[in-house]
mmCIF file of C-alpha atoms and ligand atoms in Angstrom:
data_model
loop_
_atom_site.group_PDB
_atom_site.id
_atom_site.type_symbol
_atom_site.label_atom_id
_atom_site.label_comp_id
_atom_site.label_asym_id
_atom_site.label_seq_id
_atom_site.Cartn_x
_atom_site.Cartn_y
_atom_site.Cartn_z
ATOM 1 C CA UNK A 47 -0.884 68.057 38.509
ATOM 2 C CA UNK A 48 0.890 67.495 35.344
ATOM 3 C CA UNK A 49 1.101 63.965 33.283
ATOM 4 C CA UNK A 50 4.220 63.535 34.082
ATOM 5 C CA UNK A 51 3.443 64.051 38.262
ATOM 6 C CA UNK A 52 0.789 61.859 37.469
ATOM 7 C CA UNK A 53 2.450 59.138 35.949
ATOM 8 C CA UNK A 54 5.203 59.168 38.589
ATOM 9 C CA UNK A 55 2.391 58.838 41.212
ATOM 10 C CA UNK A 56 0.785 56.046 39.785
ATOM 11 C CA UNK A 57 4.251 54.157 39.326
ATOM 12 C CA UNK A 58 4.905 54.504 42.694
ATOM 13 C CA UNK A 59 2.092 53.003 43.922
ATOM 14 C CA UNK A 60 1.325 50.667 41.095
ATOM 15 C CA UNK A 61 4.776 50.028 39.349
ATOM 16 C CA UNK A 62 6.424 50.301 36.697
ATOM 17 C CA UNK A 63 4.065 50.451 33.492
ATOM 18 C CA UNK A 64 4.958 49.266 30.218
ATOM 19 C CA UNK A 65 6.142 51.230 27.116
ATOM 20 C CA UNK A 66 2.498 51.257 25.386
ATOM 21 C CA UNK A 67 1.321 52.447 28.318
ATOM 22 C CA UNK A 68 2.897 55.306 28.418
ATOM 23 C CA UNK A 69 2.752 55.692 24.898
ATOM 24 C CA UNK A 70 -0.837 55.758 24.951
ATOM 25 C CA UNK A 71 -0.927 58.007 27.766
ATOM 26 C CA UNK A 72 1.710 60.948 26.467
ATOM 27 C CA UNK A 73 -0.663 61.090 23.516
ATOM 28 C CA UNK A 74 -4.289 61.031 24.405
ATOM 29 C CA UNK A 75 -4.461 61.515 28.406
ATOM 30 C CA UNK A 76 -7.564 63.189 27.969
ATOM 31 C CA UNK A 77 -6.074 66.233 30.251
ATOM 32 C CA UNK A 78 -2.994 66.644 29.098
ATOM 33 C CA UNK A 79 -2.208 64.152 26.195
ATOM 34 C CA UNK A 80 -0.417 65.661 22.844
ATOM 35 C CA UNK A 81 -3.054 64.668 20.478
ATOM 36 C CA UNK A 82 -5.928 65.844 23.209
ATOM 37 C CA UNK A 83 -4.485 69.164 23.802
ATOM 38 C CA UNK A 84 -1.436 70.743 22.136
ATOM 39 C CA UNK A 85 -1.040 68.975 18.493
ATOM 40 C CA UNK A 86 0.903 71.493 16.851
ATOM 41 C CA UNK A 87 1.844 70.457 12.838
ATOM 42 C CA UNK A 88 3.746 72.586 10.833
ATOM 43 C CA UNK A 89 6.799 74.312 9.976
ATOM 44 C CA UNK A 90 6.005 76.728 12.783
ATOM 45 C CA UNK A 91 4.801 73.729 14.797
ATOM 46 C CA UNK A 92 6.429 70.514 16.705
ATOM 47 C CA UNK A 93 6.823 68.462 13.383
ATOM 48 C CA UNK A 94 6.704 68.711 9.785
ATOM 49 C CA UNK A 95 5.303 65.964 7.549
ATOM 50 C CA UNK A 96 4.836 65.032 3.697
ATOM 51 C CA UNK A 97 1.590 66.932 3.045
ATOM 52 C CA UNK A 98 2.405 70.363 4.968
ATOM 53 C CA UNK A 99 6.102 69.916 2.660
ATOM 54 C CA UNK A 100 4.062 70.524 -0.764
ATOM 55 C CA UNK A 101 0.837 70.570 -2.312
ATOM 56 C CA UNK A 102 2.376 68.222 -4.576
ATOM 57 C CA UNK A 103 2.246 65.021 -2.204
ATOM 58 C CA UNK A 104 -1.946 64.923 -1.579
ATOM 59 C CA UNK A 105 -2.718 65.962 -5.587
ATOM 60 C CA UNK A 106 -0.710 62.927 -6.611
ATOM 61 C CA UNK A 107 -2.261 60.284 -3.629
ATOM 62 C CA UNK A 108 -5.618 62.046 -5.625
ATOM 63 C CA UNK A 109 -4.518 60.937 -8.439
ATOM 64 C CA UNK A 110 -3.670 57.208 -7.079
ATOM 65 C CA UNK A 111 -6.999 57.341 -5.094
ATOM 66 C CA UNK A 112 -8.903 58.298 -8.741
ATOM 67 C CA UNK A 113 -7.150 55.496 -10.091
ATOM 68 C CA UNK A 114 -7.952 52.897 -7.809
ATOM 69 C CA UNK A 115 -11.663 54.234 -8.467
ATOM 70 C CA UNK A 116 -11.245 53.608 -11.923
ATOM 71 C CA UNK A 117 -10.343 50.116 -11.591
ATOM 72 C CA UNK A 118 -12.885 49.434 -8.632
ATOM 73 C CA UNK A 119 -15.340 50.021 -11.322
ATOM 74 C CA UNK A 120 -16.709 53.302 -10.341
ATOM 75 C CA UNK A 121 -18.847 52.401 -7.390
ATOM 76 C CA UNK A 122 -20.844 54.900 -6.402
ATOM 77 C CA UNK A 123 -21.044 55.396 -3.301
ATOM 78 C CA UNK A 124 -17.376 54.856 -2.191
ATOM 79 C CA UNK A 125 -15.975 55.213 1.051
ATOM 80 C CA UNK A 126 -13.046 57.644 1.080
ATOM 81 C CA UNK A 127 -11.648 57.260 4.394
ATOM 82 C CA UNK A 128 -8.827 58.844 6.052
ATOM 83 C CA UNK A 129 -7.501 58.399 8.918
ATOM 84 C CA UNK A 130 -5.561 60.563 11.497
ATOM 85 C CA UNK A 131 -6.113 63.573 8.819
ATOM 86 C CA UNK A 132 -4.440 66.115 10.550
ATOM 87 C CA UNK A 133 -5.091 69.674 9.444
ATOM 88 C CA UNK A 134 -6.719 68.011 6.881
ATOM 89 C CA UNK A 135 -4.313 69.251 4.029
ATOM 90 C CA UNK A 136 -3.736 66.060 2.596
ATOM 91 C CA UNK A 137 -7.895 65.471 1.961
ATOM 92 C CA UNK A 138 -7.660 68.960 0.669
ATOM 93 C CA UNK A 139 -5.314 68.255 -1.779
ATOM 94 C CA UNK A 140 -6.460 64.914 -2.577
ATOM 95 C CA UNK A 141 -10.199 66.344 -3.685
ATOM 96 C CA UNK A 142 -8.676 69.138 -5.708
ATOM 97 C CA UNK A 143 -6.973 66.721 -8.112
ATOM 98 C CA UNK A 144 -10.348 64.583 -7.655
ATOM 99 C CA UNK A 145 -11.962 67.405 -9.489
ATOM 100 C CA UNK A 146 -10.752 66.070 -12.295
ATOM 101 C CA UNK A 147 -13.513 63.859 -12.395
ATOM 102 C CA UNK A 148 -16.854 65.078 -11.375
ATOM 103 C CA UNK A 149 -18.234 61.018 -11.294
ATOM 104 C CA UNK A 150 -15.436 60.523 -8.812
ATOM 105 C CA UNK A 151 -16.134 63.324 -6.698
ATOM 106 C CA UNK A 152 -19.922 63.008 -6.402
ATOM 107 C CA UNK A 153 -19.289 59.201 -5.587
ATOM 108 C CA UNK A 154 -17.210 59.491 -2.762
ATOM 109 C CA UNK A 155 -18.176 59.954 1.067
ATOM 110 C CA UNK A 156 -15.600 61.304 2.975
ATOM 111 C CA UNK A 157 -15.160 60.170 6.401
ATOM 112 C CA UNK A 158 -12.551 61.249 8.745
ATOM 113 C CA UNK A 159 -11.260 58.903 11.445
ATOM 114 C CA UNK A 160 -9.835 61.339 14.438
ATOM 115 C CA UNK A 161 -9.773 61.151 17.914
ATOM 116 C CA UNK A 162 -7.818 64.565 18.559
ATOM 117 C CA UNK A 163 -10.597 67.752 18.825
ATOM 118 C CA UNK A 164 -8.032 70.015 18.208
ATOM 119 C CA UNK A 165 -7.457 68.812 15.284
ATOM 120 C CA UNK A 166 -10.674 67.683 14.398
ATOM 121 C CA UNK A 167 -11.573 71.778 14.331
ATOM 122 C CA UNK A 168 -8.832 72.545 11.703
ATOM 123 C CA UNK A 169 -10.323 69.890 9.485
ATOM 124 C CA UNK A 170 -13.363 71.347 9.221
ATOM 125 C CA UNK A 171 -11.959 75.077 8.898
ATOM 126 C CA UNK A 172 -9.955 73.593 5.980
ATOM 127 C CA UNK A 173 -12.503 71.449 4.504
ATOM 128 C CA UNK A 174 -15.400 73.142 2.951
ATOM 129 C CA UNK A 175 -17.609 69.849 2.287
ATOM 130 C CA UNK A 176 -18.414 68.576 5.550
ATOM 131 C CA UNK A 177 -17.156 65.527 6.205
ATOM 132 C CA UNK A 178 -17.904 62.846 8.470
ATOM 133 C CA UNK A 179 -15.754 62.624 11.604
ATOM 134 C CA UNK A 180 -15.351 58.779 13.788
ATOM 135 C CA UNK A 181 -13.506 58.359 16.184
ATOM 136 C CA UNK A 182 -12.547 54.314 14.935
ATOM 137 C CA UNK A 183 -12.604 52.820 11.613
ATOM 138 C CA UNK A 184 -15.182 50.336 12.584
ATOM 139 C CA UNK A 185 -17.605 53.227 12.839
ATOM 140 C CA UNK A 186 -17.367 53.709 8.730
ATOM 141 C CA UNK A 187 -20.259 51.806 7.807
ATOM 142 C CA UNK A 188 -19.659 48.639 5.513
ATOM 143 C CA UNK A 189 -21.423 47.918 2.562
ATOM 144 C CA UNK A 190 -19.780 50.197 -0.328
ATOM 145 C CA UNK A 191 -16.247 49.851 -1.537
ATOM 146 C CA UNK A 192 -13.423 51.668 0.622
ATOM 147 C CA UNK A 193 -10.425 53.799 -0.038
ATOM 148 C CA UNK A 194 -8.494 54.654 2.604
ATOM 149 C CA UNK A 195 -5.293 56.769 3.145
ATOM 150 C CA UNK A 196 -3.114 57.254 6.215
ATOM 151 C CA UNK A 197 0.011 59.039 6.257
ATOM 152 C CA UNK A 198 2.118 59.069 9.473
ATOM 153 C CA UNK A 199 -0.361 57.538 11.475
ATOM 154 C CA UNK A 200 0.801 53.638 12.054
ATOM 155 C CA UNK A 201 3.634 55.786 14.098
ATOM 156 C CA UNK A 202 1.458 57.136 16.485
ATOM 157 C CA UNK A 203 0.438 53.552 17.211
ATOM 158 C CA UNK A 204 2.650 52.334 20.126
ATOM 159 C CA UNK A 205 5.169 49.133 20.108
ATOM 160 C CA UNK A 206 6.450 47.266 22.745
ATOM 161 C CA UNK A 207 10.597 46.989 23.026
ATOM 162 C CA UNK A 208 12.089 44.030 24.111
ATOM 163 C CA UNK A 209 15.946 43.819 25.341
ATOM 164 C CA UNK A 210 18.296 41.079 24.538
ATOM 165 C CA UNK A 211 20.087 39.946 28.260
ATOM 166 C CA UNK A 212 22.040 37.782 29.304
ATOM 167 C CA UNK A 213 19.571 35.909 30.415
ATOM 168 C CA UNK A 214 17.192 36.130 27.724
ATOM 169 C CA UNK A 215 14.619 38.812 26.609
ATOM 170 C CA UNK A 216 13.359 40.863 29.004
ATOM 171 C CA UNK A 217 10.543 43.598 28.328
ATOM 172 C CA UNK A 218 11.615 47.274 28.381
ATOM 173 C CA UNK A 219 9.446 49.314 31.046
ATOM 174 C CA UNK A 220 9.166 52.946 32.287
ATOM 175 C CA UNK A 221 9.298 52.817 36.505
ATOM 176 C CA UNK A 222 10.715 55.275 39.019
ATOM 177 C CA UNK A 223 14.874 55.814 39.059
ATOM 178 C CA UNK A 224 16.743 56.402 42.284
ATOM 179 C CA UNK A 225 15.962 60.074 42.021
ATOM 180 C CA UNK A 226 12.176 59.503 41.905
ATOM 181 C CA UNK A 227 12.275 60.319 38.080
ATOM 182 C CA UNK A 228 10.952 58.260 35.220
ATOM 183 C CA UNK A 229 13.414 55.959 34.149
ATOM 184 C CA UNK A 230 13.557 52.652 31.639
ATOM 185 C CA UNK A 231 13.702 49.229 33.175
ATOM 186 C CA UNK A 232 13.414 45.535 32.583
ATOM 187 C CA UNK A 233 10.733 42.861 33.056
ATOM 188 C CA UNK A 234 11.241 39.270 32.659
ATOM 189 C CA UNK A 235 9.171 38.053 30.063
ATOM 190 C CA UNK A 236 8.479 35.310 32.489
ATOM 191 C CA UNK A 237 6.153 37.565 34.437
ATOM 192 C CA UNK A 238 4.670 39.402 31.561
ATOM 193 C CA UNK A 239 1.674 37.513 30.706
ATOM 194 C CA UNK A 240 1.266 37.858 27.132
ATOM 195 C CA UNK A 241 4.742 37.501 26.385
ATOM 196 C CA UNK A 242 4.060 33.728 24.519
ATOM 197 C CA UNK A 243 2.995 34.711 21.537
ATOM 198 C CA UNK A 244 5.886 36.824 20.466
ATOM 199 C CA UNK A 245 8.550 35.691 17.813
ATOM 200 C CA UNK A 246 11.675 37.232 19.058
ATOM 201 C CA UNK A 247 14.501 36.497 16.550
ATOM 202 C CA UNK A 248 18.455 35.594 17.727
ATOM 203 C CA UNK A 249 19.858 39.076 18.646
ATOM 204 C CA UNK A 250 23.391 40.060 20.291
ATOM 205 C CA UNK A 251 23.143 41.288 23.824
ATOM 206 C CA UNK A 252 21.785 44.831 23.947
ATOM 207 C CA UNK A 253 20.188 44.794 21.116
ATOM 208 C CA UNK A 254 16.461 46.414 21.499
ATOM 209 C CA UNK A 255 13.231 44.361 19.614
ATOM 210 C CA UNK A 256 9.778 46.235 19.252
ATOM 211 C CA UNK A 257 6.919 44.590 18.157
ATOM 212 C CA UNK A 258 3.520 46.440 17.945
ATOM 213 C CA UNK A 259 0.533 44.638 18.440
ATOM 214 C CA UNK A 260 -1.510 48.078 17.914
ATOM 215 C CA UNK A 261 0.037 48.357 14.299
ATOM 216 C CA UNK A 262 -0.967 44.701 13.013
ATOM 217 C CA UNK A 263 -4.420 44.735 14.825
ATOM 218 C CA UNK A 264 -5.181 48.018 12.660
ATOM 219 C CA UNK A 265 -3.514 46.955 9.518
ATOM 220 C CA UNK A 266 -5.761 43.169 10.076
ATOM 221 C CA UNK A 267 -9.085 45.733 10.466
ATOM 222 C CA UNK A 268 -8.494 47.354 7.437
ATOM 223 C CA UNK A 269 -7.842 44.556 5.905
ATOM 224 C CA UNK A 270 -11.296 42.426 6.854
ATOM 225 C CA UNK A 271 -12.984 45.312 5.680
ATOM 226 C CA UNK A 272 -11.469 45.565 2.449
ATOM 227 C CA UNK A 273 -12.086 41.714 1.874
ATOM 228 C CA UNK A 274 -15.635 41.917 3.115
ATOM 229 C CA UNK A 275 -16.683 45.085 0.985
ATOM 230 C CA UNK A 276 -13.809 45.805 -1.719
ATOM 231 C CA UNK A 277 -10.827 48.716 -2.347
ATOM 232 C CA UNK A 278 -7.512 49.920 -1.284
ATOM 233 C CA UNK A 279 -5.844 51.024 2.053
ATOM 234 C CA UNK A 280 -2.568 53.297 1.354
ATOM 235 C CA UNK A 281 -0.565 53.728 4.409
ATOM 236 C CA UNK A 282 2.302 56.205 4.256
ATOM 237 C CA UNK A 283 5.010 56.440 7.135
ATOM 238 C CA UNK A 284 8.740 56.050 8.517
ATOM 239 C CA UNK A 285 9.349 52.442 9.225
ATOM 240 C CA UNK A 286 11.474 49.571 8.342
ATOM 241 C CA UNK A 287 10.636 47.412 5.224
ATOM 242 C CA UNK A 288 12.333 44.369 6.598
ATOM 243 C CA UNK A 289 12.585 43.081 9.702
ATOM 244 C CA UNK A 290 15.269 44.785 12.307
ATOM 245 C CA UNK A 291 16.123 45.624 14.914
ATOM 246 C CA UNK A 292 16.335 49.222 17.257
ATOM 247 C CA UNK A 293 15.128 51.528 19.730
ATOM 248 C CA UNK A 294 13.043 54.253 17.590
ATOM 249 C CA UNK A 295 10.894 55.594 20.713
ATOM 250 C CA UNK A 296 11.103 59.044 19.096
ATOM 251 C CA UNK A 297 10.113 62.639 21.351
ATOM 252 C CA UNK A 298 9.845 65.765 19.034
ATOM 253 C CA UNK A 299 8.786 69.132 19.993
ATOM 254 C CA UNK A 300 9.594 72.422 17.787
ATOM 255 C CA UNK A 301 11.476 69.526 15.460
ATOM 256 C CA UNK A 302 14.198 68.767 18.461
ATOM 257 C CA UNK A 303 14.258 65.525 19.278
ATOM 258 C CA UNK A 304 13.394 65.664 23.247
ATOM 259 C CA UNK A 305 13.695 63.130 26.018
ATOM 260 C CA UNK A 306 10.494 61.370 26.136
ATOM 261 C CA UNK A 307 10.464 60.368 29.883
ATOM 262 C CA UNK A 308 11.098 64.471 30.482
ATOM 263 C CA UNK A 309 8.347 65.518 28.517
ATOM 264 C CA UNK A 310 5.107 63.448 29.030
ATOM 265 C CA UNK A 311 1.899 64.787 27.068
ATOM 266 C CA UNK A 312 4.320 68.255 26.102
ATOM 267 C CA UNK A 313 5.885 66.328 22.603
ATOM 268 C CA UNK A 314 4.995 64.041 19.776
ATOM 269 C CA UNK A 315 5.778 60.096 20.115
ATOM 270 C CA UNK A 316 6.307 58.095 17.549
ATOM 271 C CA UNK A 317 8.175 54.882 17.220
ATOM 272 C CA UNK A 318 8.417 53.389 13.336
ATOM 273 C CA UNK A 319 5.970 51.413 11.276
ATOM 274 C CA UNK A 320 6.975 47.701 11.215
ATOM 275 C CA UNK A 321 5.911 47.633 7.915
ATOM 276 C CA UNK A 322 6.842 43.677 7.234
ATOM 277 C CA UNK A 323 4.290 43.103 10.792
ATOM 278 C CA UNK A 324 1.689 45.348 8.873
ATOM 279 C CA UNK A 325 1.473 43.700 5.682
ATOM 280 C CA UNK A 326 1.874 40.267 7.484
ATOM 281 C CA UNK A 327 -0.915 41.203 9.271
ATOM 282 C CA UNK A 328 -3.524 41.986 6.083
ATOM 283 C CA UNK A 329 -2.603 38.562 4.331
ATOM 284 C CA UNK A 330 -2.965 36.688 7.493
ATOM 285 C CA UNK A 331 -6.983 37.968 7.249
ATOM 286 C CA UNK A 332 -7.029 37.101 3.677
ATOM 287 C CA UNK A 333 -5.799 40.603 1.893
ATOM 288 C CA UNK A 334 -3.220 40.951 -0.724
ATOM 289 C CA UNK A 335 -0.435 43.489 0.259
ATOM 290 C CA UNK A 336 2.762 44.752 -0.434
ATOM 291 C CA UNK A 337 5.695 45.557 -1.750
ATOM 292 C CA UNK A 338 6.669 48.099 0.370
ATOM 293 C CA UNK A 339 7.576 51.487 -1.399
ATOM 294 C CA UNK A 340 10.141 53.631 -0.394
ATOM 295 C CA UNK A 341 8.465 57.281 -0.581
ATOM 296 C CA UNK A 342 11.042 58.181 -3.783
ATOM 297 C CA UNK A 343 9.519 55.316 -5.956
ATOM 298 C CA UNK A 344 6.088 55.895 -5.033
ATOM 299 C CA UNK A 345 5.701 60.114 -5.665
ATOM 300 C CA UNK A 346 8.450 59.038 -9.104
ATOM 301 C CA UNK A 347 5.972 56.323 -10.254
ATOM 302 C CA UNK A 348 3.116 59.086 -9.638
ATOM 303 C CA UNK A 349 5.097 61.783 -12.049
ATOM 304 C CA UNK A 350 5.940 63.851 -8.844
ATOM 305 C CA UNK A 351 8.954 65.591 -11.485
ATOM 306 C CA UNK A 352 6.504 66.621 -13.990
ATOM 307 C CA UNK A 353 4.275 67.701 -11.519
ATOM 308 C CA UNK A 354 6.748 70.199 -9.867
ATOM 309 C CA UNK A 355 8.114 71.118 -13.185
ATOM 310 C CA UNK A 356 4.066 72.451 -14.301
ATOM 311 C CA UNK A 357 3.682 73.968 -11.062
ATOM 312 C CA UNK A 358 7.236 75.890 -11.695
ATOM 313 C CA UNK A 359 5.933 76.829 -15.608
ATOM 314 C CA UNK A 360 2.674 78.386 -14.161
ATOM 315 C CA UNK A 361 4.892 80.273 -10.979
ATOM 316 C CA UNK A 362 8.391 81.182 -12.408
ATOM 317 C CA UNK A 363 8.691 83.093 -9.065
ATOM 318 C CA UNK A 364 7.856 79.961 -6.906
ATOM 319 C CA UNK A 365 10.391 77.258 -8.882
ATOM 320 C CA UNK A 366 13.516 77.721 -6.659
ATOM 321 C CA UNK A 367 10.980 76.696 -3.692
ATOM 322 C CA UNK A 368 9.244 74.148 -5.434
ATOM 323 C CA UNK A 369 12.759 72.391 -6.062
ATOM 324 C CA UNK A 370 13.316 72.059 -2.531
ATOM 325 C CA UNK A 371 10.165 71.014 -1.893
ATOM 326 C CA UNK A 372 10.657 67.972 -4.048
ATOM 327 C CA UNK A 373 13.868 67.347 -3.017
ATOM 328 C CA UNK A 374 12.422 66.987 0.989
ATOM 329 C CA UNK A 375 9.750 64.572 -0.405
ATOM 330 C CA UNK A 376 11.762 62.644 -2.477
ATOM 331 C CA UNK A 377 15.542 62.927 -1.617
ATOM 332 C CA UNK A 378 17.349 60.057 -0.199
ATOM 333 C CA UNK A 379 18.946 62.321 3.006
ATOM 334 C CA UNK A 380 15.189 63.365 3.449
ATOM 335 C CA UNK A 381 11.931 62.221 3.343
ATOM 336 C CA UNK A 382 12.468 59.822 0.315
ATOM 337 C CA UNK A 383 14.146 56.650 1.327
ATOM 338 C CA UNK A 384 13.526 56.469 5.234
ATOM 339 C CA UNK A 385 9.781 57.116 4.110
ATOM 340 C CA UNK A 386 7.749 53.586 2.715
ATOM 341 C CA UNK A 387 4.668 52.972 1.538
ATOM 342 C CA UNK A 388 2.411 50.223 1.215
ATOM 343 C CA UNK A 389 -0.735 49.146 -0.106
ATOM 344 C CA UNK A 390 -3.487 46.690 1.240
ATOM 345 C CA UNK A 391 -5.944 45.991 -1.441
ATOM 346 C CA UNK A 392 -9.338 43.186 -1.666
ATOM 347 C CA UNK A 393 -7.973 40.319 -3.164
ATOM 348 C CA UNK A 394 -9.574 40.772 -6.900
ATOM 349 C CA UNK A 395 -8.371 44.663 -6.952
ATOM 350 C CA UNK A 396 -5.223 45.640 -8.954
ATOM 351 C CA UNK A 397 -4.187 49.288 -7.325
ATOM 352 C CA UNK A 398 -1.883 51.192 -9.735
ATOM 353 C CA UNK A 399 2.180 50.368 -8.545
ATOM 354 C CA UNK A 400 0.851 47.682 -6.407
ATOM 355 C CA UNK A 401 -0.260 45.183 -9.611
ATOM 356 C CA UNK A 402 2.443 42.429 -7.553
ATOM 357 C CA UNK A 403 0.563 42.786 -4.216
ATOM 358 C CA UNK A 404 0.540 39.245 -2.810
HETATM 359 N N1 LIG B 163 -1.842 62.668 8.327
HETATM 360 C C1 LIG B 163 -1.517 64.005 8.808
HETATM 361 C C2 LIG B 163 -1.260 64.069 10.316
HETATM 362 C C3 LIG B 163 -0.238 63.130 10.873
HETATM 363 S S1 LIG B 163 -0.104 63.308 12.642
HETATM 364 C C4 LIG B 163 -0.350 64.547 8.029
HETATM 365 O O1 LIG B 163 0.305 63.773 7.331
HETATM 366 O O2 LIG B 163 -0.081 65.758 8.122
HETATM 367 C C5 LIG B 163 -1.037 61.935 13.249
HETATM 368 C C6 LIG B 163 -2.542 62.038 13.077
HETATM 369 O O3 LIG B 163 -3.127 60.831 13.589
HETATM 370 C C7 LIG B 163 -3.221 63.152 13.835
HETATM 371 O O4 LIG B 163 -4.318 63.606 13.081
HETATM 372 C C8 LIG B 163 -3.656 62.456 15.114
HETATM 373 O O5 LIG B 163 -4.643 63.136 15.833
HETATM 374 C C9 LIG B 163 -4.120 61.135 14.569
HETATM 375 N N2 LIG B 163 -4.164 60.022 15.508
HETATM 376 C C10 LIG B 163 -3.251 59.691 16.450
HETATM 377 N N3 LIG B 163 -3.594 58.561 17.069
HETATM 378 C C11 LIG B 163 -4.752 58.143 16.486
HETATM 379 C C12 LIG B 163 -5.619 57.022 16.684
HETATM 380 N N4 LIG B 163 -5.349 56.101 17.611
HETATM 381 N N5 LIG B 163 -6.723 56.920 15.890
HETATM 382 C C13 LIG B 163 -6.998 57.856 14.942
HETATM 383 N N6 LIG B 163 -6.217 58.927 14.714
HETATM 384 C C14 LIG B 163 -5.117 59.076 15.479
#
């Protein structure tokens, strides 16, 4: 029976289930989940992100991580975590341009946070050091300083969406339409019992809120453990910077946006960091964060231009396709304006481009 028979089954005898639910489930149903079973990255894949784009993207995070090192003091050992890795390009990347200190490499234990076995397997094909793999961040032991890098995983972490009525705001859920097929529908927040602690702002009828609990409890995690033990947490994604709303419940598969409700466990889901909740989240357990980068500013700050224009000096051949490569990183139609980042970072740490954290 496939995920989506399944999920219509259990609706119909249990009702409707909420939009994390089925979040949760399209992506890591042990049978048939994406993550679980078919994650398929790559320009011959579902989806395409920063990393797979250019070689360019994990050297200069190397470079960020090294100098985050630097300023740490040096501990040795550090925890270089990363989580949701991938293929584990970005890690690969990242350690080449660590080379350029030997200290920095021989300090740092690398520890993967994945819960996807596919995946997990072309992490260790592509990374010749073996790492260590967890399946949650509070499996990294504490004790030693941590760096940690994420990109594109605070969208895998489900929201909830709440719709303006006319009677209020009501919660959105997935339940059965008249032709037995998954549809969206509305709960009263009055019956949803964890509805009290939400802030939902004045909105025009319609309009959609989400709010994603899963996203501030991780971003509050890393942020206790970089208070408790020291470092940086760099997380990397498509998101809002301020507060607004939208429906961004996002189905992609061979990089065609798909009908989610159609294609249960068969597509990535994403919906967008809430980048304001994340960073929120980290001061309210005593972190400094912030500001939010867009993805331009960030790989600029980082000499992404000189970077490419090396790489096209050493491969005369390769420049034409190095120039689009930075152009999908960094242009504003592309990757470099609807892409943020942000850094949380111990409150006596000064990470490079995030000296103003707060
Ligand atoms: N960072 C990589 C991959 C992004 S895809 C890149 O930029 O190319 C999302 C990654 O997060 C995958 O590795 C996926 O398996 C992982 N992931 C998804 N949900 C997760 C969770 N709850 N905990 C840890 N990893 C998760």
């Amino acid at each position: 029976m496939s995920l989506l028979d399944r999920l219509k089954a259990q609706i119909a005898q249990d009702g409707p289930i909420g939009v994390p639910e089925f979040f949760t489930r399209c992506l890591h149903d042990p049978r048939d989940g994406y993550y679980a079973t078919r994650p398929d990255l790559g320009a011959g894949g579902d989806f395409i992100t920063a990393p797979l784009v250019s070689q360019m993207f994990g050297e200069l995070i190397g470079l960020w991580v090294l100098e985050t090192w630097t300023r740490l003091g040096r501990p040795a050992p550090f925890r270089l975590v990363e989580m949701g890795p991938g293929d584990g390009t970005l890690m690969s990347d990242l350690l080449r341009a660590g080379r350029l200190d030997p200290a920095f490499l021989a300090a740092a234990e690398v520890w993967l946070v994945e819960v996807s076995a596919p995946l997990k397997a072309k992490q260790a094909a592509k990374l010749s050091d073996a790492p260590r793999w967890v399946g949650r961040l509070d499996e990294v032991p504490g004790g030693a300083p941590m760096i940690l890098v994420a990109n594109e995983l605070l969208d895998c972490l489900p929201a909830r969406q709440f719709v303006r009525t006319k009677d209020g705001w009501a919660e959105r859920v997935i339940g059965l339409g008249e032709d037995g097929q998954l549809a969206f529908g509305l709960r009263g927040l009055g019956k949803s019992p964890d509805a009290a602690p939400l802030h939902l702002p004045e909105a025009g009828k319609g309009s959609i809120w989400e709010s994603s609990p899963a996203q501030a409890a991780l971003a509050s995690d890393i942020a206790h453990r970089l208070v408790a033990d020291g470092g940086a947490a760099l997380l990397i994604d498509y998101g809002r910077a301020e507060p607004e709303a939208g429906d961004t419940l996002q189905a992609i598969q061979n990089h065609v946006k798909v009908d989610p409700l159609k294609t249960a466990g068969l597509a990535d889901l994403t919906v967008w960091a809430d980048f304001p909740a994340v960073v929120a989240a980290a001061r309210e357990t005593g972190a400094k964060a912030g500001p939010i980068l867009s993805q331009a500013e960030f790989l600029l700050a980082l000499g992404i231009e000189a970077r490419a224009q090396a790489l096209a000096k050493a491969r005369p051949d390769r420049a034409d396709q190095l120039g689009r490569q930075l152009d999908r990183l960094i242009g504003k139609a592309q990757m470099g304006a609807l892409f943020k980042v942000a850094c949380l970072c111990a409150p006596d740490l000064s990470p490079p481009l995030f000296e103003d954290a707060t």
